[in-house]
GROMACS .gro file of C-alpha atoms in nm:
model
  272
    1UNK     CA    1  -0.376  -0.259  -0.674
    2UNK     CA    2  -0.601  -0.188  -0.948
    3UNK     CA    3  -0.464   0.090  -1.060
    4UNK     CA    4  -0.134  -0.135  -1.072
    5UNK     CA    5  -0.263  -0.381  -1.300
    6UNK     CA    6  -0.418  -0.136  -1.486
    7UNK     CA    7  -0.094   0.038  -1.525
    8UNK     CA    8   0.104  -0.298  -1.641
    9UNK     CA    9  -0.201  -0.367  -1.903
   10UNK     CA   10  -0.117  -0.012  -2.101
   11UNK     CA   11   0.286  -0.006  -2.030
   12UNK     CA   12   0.276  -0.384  -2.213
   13UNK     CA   13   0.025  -0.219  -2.446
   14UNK     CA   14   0.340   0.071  -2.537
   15UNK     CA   15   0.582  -0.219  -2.538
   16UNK     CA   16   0.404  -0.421  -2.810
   17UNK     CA   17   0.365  -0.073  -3.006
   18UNK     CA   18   0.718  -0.001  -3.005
   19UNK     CA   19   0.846  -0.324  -3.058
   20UNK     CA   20   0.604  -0.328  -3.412
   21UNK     CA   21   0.735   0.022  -3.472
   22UNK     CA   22   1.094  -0.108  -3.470
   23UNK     CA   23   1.011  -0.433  -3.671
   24UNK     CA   24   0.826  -0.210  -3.981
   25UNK     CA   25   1.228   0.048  -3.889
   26UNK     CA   26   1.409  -0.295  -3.960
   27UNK     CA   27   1.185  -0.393  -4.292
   28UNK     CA   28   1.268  -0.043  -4.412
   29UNK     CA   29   1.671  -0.022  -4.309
   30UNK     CA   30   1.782  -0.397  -4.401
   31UNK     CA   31   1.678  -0.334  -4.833
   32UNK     CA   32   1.880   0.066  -4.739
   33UNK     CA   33   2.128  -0.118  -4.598
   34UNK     CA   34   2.199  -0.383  -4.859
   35UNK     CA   35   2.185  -0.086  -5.126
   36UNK     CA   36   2.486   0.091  -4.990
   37UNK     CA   37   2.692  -0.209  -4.990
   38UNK     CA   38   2.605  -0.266  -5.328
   39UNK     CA   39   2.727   0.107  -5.387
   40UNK     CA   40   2.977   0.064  -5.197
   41UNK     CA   41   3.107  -0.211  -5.420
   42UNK     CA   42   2.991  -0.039  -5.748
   43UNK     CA   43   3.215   0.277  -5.643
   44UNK     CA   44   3.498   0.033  -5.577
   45UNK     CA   45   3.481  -0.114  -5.923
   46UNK     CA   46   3.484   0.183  -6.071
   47UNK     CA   47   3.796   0.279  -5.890
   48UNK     CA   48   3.978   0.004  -5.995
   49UNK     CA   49   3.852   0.042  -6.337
   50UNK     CA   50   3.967   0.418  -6.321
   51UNK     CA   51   4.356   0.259  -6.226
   52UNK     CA   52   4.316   0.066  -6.579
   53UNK     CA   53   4.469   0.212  -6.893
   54UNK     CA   54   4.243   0.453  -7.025
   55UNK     CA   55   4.159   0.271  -7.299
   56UNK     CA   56   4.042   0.040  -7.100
   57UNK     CA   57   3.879   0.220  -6.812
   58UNK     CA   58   3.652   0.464  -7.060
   59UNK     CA   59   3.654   0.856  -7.087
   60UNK     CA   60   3.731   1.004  -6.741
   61UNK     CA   61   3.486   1.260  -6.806
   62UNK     CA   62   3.197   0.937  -6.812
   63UNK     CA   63   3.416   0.791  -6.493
   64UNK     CA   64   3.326   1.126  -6.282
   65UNK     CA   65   2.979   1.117  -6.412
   66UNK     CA   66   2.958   0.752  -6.236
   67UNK     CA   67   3.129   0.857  -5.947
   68UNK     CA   68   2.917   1.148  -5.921
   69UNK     CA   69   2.608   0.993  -5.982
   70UNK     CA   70   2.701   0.695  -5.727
   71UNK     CA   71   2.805   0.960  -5.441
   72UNK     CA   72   2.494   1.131  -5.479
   73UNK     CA   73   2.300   0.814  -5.453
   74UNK     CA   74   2.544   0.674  -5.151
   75UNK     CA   75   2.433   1.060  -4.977
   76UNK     CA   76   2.027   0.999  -5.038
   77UNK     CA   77   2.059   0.678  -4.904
   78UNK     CA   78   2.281   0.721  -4.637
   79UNK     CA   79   2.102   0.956  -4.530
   80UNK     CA   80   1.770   0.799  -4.465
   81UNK     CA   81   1.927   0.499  -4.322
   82UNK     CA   82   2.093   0.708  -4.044
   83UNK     CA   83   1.714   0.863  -3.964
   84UNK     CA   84   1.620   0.465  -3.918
   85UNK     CA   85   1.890   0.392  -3.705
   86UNK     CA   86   1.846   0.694  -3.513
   87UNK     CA   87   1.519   0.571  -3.478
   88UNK     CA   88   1.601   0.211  -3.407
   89UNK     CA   89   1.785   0.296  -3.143
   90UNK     CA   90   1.547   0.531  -3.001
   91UNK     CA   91   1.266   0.283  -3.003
   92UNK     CA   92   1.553   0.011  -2.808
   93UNK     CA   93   1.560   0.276  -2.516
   94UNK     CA   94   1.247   0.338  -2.460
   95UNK     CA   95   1.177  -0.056  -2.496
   96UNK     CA   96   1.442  -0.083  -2.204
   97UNK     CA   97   1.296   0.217  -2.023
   98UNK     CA   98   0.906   0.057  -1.997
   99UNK     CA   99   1.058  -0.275  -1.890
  100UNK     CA  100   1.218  -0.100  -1.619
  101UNK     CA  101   0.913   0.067  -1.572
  102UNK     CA  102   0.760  -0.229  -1.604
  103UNK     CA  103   0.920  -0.362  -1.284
  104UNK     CA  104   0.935  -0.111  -1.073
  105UNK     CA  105   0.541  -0.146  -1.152
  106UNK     CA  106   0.556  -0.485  -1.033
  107UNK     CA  107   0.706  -0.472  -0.780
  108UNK     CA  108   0.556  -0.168  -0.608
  109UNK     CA  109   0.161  -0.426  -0.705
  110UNK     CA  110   0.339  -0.700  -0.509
  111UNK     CA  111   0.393  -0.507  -0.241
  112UNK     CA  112   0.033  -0.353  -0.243
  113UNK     CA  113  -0.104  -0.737  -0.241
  114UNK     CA  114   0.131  -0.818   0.035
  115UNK     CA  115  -0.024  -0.579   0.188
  116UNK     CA  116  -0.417  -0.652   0.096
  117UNK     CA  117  -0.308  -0.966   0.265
  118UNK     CA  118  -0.155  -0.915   0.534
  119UNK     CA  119  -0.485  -0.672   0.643
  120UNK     CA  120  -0.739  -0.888   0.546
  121UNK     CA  121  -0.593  -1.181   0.753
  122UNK     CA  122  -0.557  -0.925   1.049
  123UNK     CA  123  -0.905  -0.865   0.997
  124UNK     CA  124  -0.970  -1.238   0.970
  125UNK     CA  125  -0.762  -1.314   1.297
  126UNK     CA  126  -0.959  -1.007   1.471
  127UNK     CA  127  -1.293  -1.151   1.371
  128UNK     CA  128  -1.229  -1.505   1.428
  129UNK     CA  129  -1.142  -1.387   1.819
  130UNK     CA  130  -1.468  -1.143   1.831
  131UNK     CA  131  -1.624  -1.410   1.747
  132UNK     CA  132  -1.436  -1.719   1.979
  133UNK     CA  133  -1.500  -1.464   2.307
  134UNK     CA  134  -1.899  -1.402   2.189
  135UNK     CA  135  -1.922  -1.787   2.191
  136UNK     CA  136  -1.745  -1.829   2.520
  137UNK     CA  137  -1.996  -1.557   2.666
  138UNK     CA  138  -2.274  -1.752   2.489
  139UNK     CA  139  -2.173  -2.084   2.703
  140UNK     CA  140  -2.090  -1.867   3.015
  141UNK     CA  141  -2.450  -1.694   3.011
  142UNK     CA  142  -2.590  -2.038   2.983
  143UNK     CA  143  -2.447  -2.239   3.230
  144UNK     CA  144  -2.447  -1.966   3.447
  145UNK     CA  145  -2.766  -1.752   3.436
  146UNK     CA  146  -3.055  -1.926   3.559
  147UNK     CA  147  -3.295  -1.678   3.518
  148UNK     CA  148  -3.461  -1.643   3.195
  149UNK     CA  149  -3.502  -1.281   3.183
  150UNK     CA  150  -3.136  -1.253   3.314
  151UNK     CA  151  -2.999  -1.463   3.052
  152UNK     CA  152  -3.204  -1.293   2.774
  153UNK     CA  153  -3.055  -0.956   2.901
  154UNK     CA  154  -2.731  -1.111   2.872
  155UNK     CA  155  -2.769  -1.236   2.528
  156UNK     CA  156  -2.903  -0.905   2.370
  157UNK     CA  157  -2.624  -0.705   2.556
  158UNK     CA  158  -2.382  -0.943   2.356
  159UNK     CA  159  -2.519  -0.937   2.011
  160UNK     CA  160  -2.497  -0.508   2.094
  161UNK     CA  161  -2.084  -0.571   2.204
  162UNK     CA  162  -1.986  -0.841   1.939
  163UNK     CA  163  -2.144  -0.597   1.695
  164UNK     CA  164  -1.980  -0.336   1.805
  165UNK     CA  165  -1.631  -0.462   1.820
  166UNK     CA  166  -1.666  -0.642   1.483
  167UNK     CA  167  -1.773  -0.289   1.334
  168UNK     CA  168  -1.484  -0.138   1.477
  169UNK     CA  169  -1.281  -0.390   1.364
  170UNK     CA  170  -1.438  -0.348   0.979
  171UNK     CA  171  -1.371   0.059   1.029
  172UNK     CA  172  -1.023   0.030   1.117
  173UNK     CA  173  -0.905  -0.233   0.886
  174UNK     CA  174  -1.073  -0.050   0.573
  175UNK     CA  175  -1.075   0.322   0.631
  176UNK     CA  176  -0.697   0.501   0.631
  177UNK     CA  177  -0.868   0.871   0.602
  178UNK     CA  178  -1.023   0.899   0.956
  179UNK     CA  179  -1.059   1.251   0.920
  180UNK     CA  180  -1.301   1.193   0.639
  181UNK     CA  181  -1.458   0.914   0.834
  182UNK     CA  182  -1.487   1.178   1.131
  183UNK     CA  183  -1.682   1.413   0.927
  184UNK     CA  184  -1.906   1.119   0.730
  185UNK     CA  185  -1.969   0.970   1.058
  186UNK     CA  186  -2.015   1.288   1.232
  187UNK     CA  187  -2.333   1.369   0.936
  188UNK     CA  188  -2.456   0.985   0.939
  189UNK     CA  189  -2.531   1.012   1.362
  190UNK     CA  190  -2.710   1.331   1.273
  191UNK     CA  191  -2.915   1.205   0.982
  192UNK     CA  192  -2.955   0.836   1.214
  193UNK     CA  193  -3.031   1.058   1.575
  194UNK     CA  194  -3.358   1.283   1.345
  195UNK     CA  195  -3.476   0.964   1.100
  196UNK     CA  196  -3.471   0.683   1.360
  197UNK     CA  197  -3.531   0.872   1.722
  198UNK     CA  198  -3.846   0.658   1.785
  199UNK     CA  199  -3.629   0.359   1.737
  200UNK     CA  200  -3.360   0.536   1.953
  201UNK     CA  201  -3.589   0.564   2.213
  202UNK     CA  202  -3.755   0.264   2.187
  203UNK     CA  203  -3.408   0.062   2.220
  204UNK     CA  204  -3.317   0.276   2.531
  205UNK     CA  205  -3.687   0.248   2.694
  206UNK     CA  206  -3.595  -0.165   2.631
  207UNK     CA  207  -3.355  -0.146   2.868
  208UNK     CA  208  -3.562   0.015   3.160
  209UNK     CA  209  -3.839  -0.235   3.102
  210UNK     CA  210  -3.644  -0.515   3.178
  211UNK     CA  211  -3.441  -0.367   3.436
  212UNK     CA  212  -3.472  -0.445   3.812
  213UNK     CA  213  -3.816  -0.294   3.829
  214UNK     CA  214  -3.936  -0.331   3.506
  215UNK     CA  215  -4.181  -0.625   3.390
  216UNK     CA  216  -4.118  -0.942   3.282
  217UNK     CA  217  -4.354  -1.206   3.075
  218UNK     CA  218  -4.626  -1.280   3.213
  219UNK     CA  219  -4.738  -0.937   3.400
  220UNK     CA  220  -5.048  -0.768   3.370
  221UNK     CA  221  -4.983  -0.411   3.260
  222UNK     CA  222  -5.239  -0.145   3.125
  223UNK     CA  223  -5.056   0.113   2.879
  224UNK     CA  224  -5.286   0.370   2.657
  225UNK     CA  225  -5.594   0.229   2.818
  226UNK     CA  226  -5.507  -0.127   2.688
  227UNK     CA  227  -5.506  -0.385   2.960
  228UNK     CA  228  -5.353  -0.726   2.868
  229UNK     CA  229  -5.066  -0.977   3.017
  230UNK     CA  230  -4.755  -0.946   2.868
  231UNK     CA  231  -4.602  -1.152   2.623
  232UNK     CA  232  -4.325  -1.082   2.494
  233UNK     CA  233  -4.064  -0.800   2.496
  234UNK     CA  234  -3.850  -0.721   2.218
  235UNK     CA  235  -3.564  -0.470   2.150
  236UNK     CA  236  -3.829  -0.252   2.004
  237UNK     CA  237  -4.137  -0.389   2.075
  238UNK     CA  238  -4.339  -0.529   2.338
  239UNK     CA  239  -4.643  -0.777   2.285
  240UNK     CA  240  -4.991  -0.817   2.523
  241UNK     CA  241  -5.263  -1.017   2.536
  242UNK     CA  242  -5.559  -0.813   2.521
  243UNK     CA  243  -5.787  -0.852   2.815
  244UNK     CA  244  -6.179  -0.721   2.797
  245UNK     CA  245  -6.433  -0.649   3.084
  246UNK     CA  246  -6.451  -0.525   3.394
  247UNK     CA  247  -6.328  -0.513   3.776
  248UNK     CA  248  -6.140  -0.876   3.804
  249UNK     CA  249  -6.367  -1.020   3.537
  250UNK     CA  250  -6.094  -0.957   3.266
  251UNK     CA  251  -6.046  -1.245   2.989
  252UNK     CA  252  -5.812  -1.270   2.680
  253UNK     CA  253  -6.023  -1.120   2.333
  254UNK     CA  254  -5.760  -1.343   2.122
  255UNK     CA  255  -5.599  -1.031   2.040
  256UNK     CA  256  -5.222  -0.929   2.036
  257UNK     CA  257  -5.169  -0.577   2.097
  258UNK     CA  258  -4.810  -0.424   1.989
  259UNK     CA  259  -4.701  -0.158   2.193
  260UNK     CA  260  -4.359   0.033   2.082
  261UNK     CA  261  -4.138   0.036   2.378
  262UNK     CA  262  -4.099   0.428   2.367
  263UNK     CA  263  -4.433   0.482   2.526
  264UNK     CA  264  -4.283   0.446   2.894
  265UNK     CA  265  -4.125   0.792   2.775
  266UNK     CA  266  -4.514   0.962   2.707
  267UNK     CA  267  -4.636   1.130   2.965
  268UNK     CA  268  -4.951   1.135   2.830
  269UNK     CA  269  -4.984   0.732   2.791
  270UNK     CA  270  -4.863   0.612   3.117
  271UNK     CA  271  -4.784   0.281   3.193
  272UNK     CA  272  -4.898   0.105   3.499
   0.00000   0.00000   0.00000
């Protein structure tokens, strides 16, 4: 649509070039013009002087110096005025050709922006629905779920769908070359699977620790010989409260120790 607009901006640019070409064609025709018709008439009063008497008409031999000199002036003259109005006309076509160009311009940008439109209220309509069913599972997983750790399982599995689905959404209302998206995408996982594989793993460790027989907040856990009572676990992260001393005398330092959650996949730091 750019490039429409664009295109309009120089074909009106041409327009108003041509039409000031034409004007300075006019200013140099009309004074041509008005010279011939005043040879014109200066040829046809010597005519009618040359039907006179000759003694009053003059010599003939000064009456075909006149006519000579006049027919020779009537050729110079004619002659540049036809280049004008060969031009004149040639500047009124191609005036009428960039107005039609001009149009078909237009119109094709109008149907562009219908189009712009048309997919960014699809896009709208498919967003505003995402987003009406993420709200509905919202009030569902709330009146529903009971269970704390259930619910918050719930909730993070539907900020992972909604996001999803409005991505998706994004992709296929914007992209039209999906063989180019293929091949981008297909060199983004790669670059995304070897810069962020602890995060990768972290986010899929997430969902085995708070699984059926995972923990919850609350448990005491010892990971990388760090013993502490967990208090929170995040998408990435989990949090414990340290605990110090020995045998069943354990209390809380005031520390919080942050644990990635990719260390259930370590063998060497097991987690029990």
């Amino acid at each position: 649509l750019y490039d429409q607009l664009e295109g309009m901006r120089q074909i009106g640019q041409m327009m108003d070039e041509t039409a000031r070409v034409r004007d300075a064609a006019m200013k140099l025709r009309t004074p041509l013009v008005a010279t011939l018709r005043s040879t014109i008439q200066q040829g046809q009063q010597l005519a009618s002087q040359s039907n006179n008497p000759p003694t009053q008409a003059g010599p003939p031999d000064q009456q075909r110096k006149q006519f000579d000199a006049l027919a020779a002036r009537f050729k110079q003259i004619a002659a540049a005025s036809l280049r004008l109005s060969q031009e004149i006309i040639l500047l009124d076509q191609s005036s009428s050709n960039f107005l039609e160009w001009r149009q078909s311009v237009i119109h094709e940008s109008n149907r562009i922006l219908r189009s712009i439109i048309l997919r960014v209220l699809g896009i709208a309509l498919a967003m505003g629905v995402i987003l009406l069913l993420s709200e509905i599972w919202r009030r569902i997983t709330f009146r529903y779920i009971a269970d704390v750790r259930r619910r918050r399982q719930f909730l993070v599995l539907r900020r992972i769908v909604i996001g999803f689905c409005m991505g998706i959404v994004l992709i296929l209302g914007f992209v039209s070359e999906f063989s180019s998206l293929a091949t981008f995408a297909g060199f983004i996982t790669a670059g995304l699977a070897v810069g962020l594989q602890t995060i990768l793993l972290s986010v899929a460790a997430y969902f085995f620790l708070v699984g059926r027989w995972g923990i919850r907040v609350g448990d005491r856990i010892s990971v990388a010989g760090v013993t502490g009572d967990v208090v929170d676990v995040g998408l990435v992260r989990m949090y414990l409260m340290e605990l110090a001393g020995t045998g069943v005398d354990l209390y809380p330092t005031g520390r919080i120790v942050v644990f990635s959650n990719s260390v259930l996949f370590q063998a060497t730091t097991p987690l029990f």
